[in-house]
mmCIF file of C-alpha atoms in Angstrom:
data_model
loop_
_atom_site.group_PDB
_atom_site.id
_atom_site.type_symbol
_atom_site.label_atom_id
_atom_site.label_comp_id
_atom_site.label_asym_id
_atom_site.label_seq_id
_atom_site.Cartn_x
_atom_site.Cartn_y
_atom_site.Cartn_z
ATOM 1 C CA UNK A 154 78.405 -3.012 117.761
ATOM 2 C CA UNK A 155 78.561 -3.202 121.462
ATOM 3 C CA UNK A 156 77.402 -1.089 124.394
ATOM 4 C CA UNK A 157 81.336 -0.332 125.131
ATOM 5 C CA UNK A 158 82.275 0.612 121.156
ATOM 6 C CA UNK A 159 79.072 2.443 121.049
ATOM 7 C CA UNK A 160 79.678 4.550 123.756
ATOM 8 C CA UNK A 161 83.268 5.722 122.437
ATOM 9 C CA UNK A 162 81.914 6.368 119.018
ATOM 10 C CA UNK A 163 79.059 8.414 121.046
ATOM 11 C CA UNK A 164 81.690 9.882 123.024
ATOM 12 C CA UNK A 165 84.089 10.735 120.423
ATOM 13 C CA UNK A 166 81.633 12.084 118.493
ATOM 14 C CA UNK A 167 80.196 14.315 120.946
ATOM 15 C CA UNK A 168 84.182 15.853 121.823
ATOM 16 C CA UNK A 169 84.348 16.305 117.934
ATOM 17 C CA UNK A 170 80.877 18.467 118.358
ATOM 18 C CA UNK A 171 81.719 19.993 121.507
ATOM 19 C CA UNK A 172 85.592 21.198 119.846
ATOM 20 C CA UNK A 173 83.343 22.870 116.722
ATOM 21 C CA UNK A 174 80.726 24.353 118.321
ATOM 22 C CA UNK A 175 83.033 25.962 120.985
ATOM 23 C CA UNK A 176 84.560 28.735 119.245
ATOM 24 C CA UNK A 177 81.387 29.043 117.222
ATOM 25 C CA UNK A 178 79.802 29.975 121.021
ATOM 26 C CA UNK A 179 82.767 31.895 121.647
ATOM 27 C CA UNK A 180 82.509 34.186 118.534
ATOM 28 C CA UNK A 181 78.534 34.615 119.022
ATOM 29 C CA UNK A 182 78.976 36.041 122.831
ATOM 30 C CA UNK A 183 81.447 38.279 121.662
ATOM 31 C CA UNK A 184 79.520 39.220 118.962
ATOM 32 C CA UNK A 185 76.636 40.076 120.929
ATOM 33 C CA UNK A 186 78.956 41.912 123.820
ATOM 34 C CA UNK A 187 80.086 44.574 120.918
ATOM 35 C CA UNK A 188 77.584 47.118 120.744
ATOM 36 C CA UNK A 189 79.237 49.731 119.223
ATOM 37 C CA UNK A 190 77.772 51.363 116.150
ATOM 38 C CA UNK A 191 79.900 53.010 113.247
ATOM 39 C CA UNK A 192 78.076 55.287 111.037
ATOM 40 C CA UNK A 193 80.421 57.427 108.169
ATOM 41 C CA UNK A 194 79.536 59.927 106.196
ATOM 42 C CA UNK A 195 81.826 61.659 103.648
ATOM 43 C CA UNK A 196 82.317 65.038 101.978
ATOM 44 C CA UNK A 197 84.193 65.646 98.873
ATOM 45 C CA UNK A 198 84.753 69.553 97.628
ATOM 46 C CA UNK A 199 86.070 70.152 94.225
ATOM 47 C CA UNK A 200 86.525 73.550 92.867
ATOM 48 C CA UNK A 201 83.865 74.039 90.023
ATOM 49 C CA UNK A 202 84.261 75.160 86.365
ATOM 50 C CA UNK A 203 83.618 79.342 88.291
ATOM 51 C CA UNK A 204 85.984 78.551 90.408
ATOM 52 C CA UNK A 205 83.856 78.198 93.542
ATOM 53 C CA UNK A 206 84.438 75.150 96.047
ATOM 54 C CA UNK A 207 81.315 72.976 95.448
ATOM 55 C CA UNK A 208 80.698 69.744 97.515
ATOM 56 C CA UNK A 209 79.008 66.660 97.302
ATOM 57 C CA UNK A 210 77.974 64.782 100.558
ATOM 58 C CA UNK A 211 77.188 61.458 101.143
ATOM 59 C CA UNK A 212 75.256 60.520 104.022
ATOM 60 C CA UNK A 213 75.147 56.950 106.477
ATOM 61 C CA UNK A 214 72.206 55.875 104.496
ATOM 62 C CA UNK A 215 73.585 56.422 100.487
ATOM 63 C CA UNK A 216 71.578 59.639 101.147
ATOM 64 C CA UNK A 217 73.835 62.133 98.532
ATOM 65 C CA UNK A 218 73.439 65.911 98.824
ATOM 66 C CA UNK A 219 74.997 68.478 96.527
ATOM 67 C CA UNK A 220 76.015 71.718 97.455
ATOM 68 C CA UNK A 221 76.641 73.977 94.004
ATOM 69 C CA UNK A 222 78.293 77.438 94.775
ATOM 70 C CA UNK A 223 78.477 80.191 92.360
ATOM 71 C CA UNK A 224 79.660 84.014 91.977
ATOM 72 C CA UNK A 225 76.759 85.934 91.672
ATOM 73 C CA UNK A 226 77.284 89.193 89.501
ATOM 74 C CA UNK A 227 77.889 91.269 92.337
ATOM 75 C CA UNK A 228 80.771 88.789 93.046
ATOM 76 C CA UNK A 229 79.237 87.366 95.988
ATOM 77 C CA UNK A 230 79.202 83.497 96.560
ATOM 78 C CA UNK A 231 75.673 82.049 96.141
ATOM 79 C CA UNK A 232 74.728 78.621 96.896
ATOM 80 C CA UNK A 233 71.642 75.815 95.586
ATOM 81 C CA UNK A 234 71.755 72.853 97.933
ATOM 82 C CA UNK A 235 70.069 70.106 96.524
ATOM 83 C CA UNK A 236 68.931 67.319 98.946
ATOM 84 C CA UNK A 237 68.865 63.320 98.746
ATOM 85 C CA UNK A 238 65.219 63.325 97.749
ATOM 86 C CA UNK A 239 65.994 66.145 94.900
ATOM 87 C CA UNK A 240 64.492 69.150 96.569
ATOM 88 C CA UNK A 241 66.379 72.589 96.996
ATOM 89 C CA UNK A 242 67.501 75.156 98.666
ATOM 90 C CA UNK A 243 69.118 78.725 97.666
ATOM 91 C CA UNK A 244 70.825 81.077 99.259
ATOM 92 C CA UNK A 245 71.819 84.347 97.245
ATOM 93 C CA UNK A 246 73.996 87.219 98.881
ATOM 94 C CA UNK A 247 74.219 90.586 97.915
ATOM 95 C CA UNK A 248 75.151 94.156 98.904
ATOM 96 C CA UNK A 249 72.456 95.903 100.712
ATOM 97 C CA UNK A 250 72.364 100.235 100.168
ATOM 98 C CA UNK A 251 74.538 100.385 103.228
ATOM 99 C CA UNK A 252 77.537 97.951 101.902
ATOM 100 C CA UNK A 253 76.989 95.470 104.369
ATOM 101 C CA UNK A 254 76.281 92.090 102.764
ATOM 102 C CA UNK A 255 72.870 90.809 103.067
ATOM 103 C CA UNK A 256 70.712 87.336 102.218
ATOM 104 C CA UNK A 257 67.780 85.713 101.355
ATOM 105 C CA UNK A 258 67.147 82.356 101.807
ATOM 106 C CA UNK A 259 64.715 80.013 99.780
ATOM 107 C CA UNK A 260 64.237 76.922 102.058
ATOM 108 C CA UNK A 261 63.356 73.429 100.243
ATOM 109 C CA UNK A 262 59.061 73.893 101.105
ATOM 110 C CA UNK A 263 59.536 77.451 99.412
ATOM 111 C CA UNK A 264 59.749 79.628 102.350
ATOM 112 C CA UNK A 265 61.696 82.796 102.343
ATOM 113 C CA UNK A 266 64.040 83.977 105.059
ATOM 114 C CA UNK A 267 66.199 87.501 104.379
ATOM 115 C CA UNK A 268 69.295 88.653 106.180
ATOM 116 C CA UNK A 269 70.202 92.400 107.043
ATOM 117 C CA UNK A 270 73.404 93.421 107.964
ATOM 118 C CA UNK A 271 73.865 96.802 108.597
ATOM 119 C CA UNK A 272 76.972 98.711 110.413
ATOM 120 C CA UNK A 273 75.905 100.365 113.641
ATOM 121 C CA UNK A 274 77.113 103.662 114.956
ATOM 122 C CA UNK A 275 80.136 101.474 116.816
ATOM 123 C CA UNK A 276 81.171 100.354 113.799
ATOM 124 C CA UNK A 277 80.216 96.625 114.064
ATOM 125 C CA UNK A 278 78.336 94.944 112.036
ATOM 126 C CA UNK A 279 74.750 94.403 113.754
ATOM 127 C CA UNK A 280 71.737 91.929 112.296
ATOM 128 C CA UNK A 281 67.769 91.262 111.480
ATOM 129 C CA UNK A 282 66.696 88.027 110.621
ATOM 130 C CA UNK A 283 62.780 87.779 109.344
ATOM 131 C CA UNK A 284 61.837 84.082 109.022
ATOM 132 C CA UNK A 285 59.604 82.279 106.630
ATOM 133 C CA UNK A 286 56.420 83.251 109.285
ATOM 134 C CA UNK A 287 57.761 86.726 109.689
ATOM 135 C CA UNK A 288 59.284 85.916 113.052
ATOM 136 C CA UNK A 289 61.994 88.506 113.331
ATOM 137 C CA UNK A 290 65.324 88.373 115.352
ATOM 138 C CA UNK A 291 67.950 91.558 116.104
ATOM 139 C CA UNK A 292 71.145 90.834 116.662
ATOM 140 C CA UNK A 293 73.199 93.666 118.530
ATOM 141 C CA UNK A 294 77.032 93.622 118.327
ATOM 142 C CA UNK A 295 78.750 96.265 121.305
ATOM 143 C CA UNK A 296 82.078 96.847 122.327
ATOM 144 C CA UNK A 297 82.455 96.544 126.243
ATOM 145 C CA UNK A 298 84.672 98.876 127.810
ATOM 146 C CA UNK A 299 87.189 96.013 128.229
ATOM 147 C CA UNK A 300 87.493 96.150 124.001
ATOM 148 C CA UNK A 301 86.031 92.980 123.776
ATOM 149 C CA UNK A 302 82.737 92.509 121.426
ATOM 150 C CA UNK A 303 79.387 91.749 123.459
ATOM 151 C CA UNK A 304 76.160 90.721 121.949
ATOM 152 C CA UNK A 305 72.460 90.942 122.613
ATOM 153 C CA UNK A 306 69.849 88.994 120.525
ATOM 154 C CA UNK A 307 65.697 89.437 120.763
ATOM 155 C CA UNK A 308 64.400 86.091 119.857
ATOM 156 C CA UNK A 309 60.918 86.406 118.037
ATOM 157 C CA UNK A 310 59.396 85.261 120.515
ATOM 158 C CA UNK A 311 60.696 88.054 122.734
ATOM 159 C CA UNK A 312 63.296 86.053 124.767
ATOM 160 C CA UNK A 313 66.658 87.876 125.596
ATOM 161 C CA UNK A 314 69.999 86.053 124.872
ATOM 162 C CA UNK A 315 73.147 88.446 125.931
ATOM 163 C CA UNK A 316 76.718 87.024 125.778
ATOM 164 C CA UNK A 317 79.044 89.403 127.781
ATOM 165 C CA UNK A 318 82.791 88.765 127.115
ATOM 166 C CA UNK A 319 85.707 89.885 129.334
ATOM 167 C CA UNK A 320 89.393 89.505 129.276
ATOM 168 C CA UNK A 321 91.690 87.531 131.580
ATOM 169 C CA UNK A 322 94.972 89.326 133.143
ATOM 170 C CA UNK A 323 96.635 86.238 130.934
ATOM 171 C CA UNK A 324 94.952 87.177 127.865
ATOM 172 C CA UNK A 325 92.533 84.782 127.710
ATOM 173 C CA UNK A 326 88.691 85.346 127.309
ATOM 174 C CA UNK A 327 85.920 84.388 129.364
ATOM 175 C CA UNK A 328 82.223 84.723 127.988
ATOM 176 C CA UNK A 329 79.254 84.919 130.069
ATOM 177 C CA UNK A 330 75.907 84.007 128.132
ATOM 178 C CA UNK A 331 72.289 84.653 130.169
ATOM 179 C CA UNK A 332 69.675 83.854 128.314
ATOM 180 C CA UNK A 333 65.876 85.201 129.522
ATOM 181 C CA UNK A 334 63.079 83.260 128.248
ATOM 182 C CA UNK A 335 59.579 85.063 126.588
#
């Protein structure tokens, strides 16, 4: 083979490498331009054999958590979450002396967090939540003299979170929240 047929072949063989490994450069850069990330979870209810709407949810990872509700005897719904790694969580409702529905809570290490609703002399419903360390926050429901329900919350910590509400000449309504830290 000569210098001159040698070169052609070289040549022609190169244009055949350079045609293939064009697009396969092309898709690589655009490729590595596309950063966006897609992560789906799902969520599939079916009404139970009680009749309550239980759930099963499936996470990005496989991760699959099950959420089992249940009439309790005082025809309240109740609930057992059960995590991906098997561990649960309960929450059981009931009526407290006053009527207004209460909770306690069983979280998945075992600690216990209760719920108590009670009615205030306004009628509305106001609320104390104890935590698993016996951190304890009010919850104060008022009607403004506009109609419209305000709230004050005590944080356990002692910090101050008040959301005012007021109404709009259209209708519409505004809420002001100032929150005051411990």
């Amino acid at each position: 083979m000569n210098t001159r047929t040698f070169l052609i072949a070289a040549l022609v063989a190169l244009g055949t490498l350079v045609a293939v490994a064009a697009p396969a450069q092309a898709e690589t850069a655009a490729t590595a331009t596309d950063t966006t990330k897609t992560k789906t979870h799902t969520v599939q209810r079916s009404k139970g054999a009680d009749g309550a709407v239980d759930a099963t949810r499936i996470n990005a990872k496989g991760g699959v958590t099950t959420v089992d509700r249940s009439k309790g005897a005082d025809g309240l719904t109740d609930k057992v979450v059960t995590g991906p790694n098997g561990k649960t969580r309960t929450t059981d409702r009931y009526r407290g002396a006053d009527g207004a529905v209460d909770a306690t809570h069983v979280g998945r290490k075992g600690g216990v967090s209760t719920i108590d609703r009670s009615k205030g002399a306004d009628g509305l419903t106001d609320k104390v939540a104890t935590g698993p360390k016996g951190g304890i926050k009010a919850t104060d429901r008022t009607r403004g003299t506009d109609g419209l329900v305000d709230k004050t919350t005590i944080g356990p910590q002692g910090g101050v979170k008040a959301t005012d509400r007021s109404l709009n000449a259209d209708g519409t309504v505004n809420k002001t929240v100032t929150t005051i830290k411990p």
